[in-house]
Backbone as XML, in Angstrom:
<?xml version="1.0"?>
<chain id="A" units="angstrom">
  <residue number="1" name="UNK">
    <atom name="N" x="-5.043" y="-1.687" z="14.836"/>
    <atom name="CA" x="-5.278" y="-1.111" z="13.520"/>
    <atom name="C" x="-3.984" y="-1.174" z="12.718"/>
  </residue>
  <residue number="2" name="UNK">
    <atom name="N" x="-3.698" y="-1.536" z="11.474"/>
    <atom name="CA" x="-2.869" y="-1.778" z="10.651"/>
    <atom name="C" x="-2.926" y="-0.295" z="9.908"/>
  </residue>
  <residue number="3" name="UNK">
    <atom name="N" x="-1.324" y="-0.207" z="9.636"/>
    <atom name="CA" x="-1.050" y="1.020" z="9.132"/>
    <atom name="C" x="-0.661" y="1.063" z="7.583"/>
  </residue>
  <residue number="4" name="UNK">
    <atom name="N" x="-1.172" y="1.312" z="6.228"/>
    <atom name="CA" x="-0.703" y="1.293" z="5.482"/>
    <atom name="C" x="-0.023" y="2.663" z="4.805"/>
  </residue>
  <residue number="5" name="UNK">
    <atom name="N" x="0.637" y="3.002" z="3.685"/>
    <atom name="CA" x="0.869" y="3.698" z="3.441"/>
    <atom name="C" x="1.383" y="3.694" z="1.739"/>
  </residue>
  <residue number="6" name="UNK">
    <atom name="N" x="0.495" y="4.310" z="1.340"/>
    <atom name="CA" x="0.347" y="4.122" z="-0.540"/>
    <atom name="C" x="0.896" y="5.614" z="-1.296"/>
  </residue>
  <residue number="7" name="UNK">
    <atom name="N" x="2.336" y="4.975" z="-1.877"/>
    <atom name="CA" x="3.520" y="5.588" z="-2.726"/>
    <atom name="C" x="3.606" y="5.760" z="-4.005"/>
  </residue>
  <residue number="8" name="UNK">
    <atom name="N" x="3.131" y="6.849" z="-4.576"/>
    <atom name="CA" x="3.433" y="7.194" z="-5.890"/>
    <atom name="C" x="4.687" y="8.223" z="-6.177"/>
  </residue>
  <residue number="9" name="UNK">
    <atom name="N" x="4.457" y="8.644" z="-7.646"/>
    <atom name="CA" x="5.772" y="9.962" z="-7.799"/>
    <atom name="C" x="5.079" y="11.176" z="-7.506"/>
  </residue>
  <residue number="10" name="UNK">
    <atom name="N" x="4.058" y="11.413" z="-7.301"/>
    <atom name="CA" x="3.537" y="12.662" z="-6.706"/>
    <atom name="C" x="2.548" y="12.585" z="-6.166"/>
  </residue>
  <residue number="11" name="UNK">
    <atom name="N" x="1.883" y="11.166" z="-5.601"/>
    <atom name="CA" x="0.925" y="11.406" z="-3.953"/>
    <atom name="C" x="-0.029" y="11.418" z="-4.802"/>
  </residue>
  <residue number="12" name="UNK">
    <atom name="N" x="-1.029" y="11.781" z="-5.833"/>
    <atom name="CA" x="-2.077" y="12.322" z="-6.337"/>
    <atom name="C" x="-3.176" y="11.094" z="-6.851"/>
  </residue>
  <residue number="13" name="UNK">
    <atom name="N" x="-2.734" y="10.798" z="-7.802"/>
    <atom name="CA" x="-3.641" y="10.145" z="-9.171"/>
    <atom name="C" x="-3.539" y="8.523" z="-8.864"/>
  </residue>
  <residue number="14" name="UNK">
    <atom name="N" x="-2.389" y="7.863" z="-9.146"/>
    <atom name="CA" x="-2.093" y="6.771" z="-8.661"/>
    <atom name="C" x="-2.389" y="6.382" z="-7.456"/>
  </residue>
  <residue number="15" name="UNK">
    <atom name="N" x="-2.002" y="6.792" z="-6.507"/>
    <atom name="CA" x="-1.870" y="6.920" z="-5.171"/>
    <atom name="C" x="-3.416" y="6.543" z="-4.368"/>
  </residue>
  <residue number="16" name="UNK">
    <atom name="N" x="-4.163" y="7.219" z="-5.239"/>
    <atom name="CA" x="-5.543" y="7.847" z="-4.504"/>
    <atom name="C" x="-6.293" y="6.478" z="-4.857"/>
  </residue>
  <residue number="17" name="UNK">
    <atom name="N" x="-5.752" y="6.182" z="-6.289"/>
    <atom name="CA" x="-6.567" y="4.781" z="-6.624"/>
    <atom name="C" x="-6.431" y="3.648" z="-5.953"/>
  </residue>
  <residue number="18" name="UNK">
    <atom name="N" x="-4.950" y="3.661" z="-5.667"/>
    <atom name="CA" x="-4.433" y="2.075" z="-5.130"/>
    <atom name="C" x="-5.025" y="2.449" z="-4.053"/>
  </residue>
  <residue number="19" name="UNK">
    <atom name="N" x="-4.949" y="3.494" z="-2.629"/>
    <atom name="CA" x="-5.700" y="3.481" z="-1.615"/>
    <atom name="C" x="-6.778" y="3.380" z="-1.710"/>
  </residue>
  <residue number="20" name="UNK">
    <atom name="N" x="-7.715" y="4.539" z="-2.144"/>
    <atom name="CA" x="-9.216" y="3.672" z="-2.033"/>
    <atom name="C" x="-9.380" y="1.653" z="-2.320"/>
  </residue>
  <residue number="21" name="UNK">
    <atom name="N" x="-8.683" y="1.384" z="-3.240"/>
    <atom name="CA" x="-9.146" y="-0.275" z="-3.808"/>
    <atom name="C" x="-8.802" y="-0.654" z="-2.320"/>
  </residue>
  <residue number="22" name="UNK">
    <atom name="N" x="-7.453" y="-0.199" z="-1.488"/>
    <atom name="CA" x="-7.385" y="-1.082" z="-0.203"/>
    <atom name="C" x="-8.003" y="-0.659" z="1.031"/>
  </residue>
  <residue number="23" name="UNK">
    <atom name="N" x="-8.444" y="0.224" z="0.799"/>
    <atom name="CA" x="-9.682" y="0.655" z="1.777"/>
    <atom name="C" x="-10.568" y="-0.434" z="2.227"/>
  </residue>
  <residue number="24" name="UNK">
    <atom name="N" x="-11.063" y="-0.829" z="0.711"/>
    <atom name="CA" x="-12.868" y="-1.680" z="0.452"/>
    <atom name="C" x="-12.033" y="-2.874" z="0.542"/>
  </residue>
  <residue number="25" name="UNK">
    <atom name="N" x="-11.231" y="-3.160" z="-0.153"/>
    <atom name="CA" x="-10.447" y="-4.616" z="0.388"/>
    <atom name="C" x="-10.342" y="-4.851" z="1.857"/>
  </residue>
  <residue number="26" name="UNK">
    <atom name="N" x="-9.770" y="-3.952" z="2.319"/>
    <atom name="CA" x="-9.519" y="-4.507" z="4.139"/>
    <atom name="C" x="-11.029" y="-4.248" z="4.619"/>
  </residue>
  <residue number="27" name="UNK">
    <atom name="N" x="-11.977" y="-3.521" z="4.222"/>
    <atom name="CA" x="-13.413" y="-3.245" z="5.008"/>
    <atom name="C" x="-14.525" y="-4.146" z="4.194"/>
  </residue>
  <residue number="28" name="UNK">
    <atom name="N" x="-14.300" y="-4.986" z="3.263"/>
    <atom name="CA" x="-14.584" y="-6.149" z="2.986"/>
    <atom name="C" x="-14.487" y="-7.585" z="3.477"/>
  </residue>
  <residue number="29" name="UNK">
    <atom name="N" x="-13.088" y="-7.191" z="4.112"/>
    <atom name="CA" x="-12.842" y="-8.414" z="4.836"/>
    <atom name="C" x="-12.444" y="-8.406" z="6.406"/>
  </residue>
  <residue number="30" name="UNK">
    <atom name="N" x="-13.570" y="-6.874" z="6.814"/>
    <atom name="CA" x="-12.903" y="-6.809" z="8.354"/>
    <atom name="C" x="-12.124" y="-6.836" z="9.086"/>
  </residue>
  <residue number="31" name="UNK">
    <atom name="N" x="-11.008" y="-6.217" z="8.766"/>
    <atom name="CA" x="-9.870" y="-5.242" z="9.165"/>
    <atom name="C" x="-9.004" y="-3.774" z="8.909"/>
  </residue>
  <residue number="32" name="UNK">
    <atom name="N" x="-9.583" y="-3.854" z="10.291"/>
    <atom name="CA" x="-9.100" y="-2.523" z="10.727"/>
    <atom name="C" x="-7.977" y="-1.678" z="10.451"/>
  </residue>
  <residue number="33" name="UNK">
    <atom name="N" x="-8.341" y="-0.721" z="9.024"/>
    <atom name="CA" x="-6.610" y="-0.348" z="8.313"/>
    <atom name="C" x="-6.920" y="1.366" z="8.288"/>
  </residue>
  <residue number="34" name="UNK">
    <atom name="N" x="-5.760" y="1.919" z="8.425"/>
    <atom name="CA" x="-5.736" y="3.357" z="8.368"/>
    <atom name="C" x="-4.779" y="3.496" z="7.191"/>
  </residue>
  <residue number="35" name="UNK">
    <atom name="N" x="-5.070" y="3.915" z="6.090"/>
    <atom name="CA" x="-4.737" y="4.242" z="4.938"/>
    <atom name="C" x="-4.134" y="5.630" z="4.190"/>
  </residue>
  <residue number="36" name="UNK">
    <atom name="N" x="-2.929" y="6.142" z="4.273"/>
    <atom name="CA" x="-2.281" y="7.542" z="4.319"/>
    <atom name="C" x="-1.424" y="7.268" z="2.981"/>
  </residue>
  <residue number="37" name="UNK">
    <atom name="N" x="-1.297" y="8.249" z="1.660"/>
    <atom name="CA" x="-0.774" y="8.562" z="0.927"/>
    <atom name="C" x="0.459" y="9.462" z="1.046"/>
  </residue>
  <residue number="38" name="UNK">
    <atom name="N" x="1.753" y="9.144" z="-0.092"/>
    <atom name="CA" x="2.932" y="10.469" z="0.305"/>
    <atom name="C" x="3.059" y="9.931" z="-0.655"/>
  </residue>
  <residue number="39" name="UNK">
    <atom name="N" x="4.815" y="10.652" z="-1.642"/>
    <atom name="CA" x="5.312" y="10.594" z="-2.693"/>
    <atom name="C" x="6.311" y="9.379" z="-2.017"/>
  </residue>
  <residue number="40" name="UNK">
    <atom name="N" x="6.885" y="8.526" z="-3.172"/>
    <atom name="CA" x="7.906" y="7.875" z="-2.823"/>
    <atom name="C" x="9.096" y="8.184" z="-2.350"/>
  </residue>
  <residue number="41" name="UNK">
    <atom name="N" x="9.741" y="9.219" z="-2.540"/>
    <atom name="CA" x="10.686" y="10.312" z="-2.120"/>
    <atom name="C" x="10.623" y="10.675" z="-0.484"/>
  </residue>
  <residue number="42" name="UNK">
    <atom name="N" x="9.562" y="10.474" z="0.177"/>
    <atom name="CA" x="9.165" y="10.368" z="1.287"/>
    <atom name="C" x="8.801" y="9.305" z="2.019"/>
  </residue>
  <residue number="43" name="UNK">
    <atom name="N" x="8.944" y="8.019" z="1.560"/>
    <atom name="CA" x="8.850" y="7.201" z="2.304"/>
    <atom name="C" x="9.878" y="6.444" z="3.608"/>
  </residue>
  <residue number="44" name="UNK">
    <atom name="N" x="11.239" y="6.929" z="2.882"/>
    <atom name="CA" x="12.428" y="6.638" z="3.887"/>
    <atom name="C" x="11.921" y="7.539" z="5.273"/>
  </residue>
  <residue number="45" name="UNK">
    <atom name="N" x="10.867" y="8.813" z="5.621"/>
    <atom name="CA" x="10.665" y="9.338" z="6.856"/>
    <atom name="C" x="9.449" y="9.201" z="7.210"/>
  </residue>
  <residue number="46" name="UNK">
    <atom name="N" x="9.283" y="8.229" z="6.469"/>
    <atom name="CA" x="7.671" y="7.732" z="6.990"/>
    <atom name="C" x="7.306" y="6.127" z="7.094"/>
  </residue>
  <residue number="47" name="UNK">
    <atom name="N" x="8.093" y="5.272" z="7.003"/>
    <atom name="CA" x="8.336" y="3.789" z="6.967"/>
    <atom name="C" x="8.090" y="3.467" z="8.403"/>
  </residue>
  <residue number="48" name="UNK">
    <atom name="N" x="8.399" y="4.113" z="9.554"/>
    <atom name="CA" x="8.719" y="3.595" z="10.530"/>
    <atom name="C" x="7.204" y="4.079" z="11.318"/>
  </residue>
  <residue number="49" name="UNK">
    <atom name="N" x="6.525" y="4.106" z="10.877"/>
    <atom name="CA" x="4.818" y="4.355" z="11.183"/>
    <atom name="C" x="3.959" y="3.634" z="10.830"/>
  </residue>
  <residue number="50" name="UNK">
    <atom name="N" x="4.278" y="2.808" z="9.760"/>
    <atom name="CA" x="3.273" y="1.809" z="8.817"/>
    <atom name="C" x="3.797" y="0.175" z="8.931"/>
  </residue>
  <residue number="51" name="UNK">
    <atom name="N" x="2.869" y="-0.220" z="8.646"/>
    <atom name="CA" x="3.242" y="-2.198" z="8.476"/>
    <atom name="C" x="3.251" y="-2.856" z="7.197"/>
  </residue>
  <residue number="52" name="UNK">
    <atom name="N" x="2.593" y="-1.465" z="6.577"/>
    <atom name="CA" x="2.536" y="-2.144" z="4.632"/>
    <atom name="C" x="3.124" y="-0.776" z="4.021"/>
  </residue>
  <residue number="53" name="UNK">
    <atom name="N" x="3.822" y="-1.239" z="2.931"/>
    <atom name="CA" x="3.901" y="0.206" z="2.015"/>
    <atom name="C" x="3.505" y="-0.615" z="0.732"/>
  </residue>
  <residue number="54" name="UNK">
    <atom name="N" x="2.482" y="-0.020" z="0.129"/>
    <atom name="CA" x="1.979" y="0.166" z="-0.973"/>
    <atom name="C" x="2.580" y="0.764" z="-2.263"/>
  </residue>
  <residue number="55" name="UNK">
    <atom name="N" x="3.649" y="0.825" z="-2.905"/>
    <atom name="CA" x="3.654" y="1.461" z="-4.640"/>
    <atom name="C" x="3.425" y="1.671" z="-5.304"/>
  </residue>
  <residue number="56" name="UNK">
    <atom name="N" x="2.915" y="2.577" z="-6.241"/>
    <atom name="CA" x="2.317" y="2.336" z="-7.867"/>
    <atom name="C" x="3.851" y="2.763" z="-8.812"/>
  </residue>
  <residue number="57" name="UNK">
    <atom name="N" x="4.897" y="3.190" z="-7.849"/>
    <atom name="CA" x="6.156" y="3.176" z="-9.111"/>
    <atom name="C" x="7.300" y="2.125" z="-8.429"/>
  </residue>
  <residue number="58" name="UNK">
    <atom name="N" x="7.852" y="1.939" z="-9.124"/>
    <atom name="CA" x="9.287" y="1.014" z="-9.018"/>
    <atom name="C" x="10.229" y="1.323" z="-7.694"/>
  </residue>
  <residue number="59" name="UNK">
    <atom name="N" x="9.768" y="0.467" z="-6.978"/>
    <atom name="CA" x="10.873" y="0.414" z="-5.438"/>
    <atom name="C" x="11.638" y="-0.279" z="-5.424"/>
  </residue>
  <residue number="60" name="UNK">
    <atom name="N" x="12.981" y="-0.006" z="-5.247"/>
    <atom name="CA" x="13.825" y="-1.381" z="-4.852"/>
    <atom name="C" x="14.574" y="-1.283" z="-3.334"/>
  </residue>
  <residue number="61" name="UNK">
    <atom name="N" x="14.265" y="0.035" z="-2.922"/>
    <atom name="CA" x="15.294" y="-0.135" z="-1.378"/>
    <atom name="C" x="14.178" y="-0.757" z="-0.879"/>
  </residue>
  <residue number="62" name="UNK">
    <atom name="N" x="14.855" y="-1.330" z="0.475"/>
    <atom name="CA" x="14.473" y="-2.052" z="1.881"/>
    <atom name="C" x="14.144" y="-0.743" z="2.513"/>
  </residue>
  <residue number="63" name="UNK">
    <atom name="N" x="12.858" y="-1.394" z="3.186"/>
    <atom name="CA" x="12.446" y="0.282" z="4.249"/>
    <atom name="C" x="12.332" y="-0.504" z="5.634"/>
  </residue>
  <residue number="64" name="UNK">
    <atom name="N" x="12.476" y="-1.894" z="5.731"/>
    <atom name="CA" x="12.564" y="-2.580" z="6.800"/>
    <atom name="C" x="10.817" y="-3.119" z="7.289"/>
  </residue>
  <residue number="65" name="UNK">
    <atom name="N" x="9.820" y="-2.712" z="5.889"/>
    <atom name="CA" x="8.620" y="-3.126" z="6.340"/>
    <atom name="C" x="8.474" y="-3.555" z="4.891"/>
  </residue>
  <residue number="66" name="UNK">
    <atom name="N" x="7.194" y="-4.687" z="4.495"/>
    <atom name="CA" x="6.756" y="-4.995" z="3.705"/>
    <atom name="C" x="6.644" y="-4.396" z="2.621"/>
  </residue>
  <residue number="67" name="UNK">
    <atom name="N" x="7.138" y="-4.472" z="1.088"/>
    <atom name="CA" x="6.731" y="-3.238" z="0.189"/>
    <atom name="C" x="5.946" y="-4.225" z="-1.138"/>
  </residue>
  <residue number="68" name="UNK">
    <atom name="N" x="4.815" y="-3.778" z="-1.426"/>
    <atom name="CA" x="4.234" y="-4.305" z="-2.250"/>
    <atom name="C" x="4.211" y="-3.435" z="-3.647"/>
  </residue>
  <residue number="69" name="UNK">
    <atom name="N" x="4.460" y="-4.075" z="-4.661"/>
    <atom name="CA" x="4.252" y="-3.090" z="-5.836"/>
    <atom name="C" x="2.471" y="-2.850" z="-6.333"/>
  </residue>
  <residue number="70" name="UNK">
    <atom name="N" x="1.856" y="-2.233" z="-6.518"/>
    <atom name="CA" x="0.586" y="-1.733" z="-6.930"/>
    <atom name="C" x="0.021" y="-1.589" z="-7.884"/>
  </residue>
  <residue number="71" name="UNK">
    <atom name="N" x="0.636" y="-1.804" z="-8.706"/>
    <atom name="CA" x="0.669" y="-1.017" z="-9.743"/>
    <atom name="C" x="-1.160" y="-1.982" z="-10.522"/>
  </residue>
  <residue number="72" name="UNK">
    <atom name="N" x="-0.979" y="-3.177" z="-9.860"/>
    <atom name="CA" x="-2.328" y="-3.813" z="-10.869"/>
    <atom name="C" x="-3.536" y="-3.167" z="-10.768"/>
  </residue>
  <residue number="73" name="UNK">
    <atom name="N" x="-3.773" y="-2.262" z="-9.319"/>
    <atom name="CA" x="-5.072" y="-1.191" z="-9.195"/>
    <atom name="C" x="-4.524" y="-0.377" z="-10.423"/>
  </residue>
  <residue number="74" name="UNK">
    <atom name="N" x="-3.972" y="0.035" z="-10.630"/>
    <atom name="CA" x="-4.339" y="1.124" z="-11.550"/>
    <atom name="C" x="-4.564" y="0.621" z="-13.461"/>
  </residue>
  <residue number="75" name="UNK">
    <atom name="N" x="-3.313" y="-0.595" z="-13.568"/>
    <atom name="CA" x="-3.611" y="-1.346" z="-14.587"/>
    <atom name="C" x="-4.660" y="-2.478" z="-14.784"/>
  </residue>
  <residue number="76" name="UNK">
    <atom name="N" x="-5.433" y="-2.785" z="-13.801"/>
    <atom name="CA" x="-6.411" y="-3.831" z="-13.977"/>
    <atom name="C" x="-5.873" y="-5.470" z="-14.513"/>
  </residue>
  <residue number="77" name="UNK">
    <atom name="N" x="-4.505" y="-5.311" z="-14.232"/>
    <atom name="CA" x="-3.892" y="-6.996" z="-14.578"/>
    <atom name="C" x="-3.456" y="-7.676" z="-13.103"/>
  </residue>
  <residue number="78" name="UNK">
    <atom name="N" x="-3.604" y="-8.375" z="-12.990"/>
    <atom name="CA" x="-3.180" y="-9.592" z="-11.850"/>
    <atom name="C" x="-3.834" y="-8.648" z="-10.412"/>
  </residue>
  <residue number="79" name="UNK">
    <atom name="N" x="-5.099" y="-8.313" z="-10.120"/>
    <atom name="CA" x="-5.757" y="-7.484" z="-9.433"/>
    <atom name="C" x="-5.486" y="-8.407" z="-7.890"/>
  </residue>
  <residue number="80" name="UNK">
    <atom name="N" x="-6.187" y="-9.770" z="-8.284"/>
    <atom name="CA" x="-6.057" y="-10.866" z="-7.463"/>
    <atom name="C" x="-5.138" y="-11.342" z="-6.570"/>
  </residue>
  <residue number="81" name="UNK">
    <atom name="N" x="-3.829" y="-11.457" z="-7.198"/>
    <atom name="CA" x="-3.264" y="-11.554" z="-6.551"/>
    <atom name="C" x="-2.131" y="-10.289" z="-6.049"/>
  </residue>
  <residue number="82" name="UNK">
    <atom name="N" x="-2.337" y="-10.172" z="-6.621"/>
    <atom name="CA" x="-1.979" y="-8.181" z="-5.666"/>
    <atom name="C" x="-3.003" y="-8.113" z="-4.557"/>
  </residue>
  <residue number="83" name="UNK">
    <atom name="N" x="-4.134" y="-8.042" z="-4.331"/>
    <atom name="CA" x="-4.565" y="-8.097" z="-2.549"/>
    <atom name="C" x="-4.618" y="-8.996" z="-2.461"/>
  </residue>
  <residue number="84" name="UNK">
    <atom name="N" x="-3.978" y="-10.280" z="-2.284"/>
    <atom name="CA" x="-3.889" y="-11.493" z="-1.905"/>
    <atom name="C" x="-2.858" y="-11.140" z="-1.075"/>
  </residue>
  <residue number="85" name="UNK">
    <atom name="N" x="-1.554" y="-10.909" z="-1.726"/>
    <atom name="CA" x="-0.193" y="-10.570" z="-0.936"/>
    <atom name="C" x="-0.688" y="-9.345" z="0.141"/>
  </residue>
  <residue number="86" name="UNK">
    <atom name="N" x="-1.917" y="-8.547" z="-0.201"/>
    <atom name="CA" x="-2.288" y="-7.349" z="1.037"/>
    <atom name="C" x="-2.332" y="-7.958" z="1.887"/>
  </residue>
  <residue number="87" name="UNK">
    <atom name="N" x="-3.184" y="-8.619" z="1.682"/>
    <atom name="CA" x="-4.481" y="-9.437" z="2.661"/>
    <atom name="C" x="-2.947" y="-10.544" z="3.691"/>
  </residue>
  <residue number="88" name="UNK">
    <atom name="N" x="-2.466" y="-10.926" z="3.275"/>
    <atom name="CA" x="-1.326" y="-11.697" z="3.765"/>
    <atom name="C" x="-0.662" y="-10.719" z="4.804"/>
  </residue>
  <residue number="89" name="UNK">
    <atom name="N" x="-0.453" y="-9.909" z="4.473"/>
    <atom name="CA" x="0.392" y="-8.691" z="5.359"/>
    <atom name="C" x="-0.769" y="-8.311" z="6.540"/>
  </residue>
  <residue number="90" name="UNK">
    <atom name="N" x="-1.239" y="-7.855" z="6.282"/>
    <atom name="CA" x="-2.427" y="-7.272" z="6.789"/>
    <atom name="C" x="-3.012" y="-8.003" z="8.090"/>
  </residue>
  <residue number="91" name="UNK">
    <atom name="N" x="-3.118" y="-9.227" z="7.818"/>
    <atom name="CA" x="-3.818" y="-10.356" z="9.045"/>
    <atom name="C" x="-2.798" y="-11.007" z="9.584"/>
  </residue>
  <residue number="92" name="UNK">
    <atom name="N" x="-1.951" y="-10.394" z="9.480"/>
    <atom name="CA" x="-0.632" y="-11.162" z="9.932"/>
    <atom name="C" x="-0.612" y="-10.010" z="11.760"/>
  </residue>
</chain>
């Protein structure tokens, strides 16, 4: 089971969207993902549990795992290839 983990500035609104979209994305395409929300502020003690980190705000440190920016679930631009790069991580 693949571990993701989807980063906003307060866990809530953003957060909830980009996870659900990768929910139905990975259970669309049959794989097995466990999907957990936190604030970005918390991701440096929670990196070392997950194989994807997910964003909807501006990351630039290294957490030593994959970090994808998110932000197109919530804006509806370049949707495509934003779970393209999931989907890449993910079946890997």
């Amino acid at each position: 089971m693949k571990k993701v983990i989807v980063a906003c500035g307060g866990a809530v609104a953003t957060s909830t969207v980009a996870a659900n979209k990768i929910r139905e994305l990975a259970k669309k395409e049959g794989i097995p993902v466990e999907v957990s929300q936190c604030r970005v502020n918390e991701l440096e003690s929670k990196k070392d549990q997950v194989d994807l980190i997910v964003t909807t705000a501006k990351v630039k440190k290294d957490y030593g795992v994959p970090v994808i920016h998110g932000v197109a679930f919530i804006s509806g631009v370049n949707i495509a290839a934003t779970e393209e790069k999931i989907l890449d991580v993910l079946k890997k």
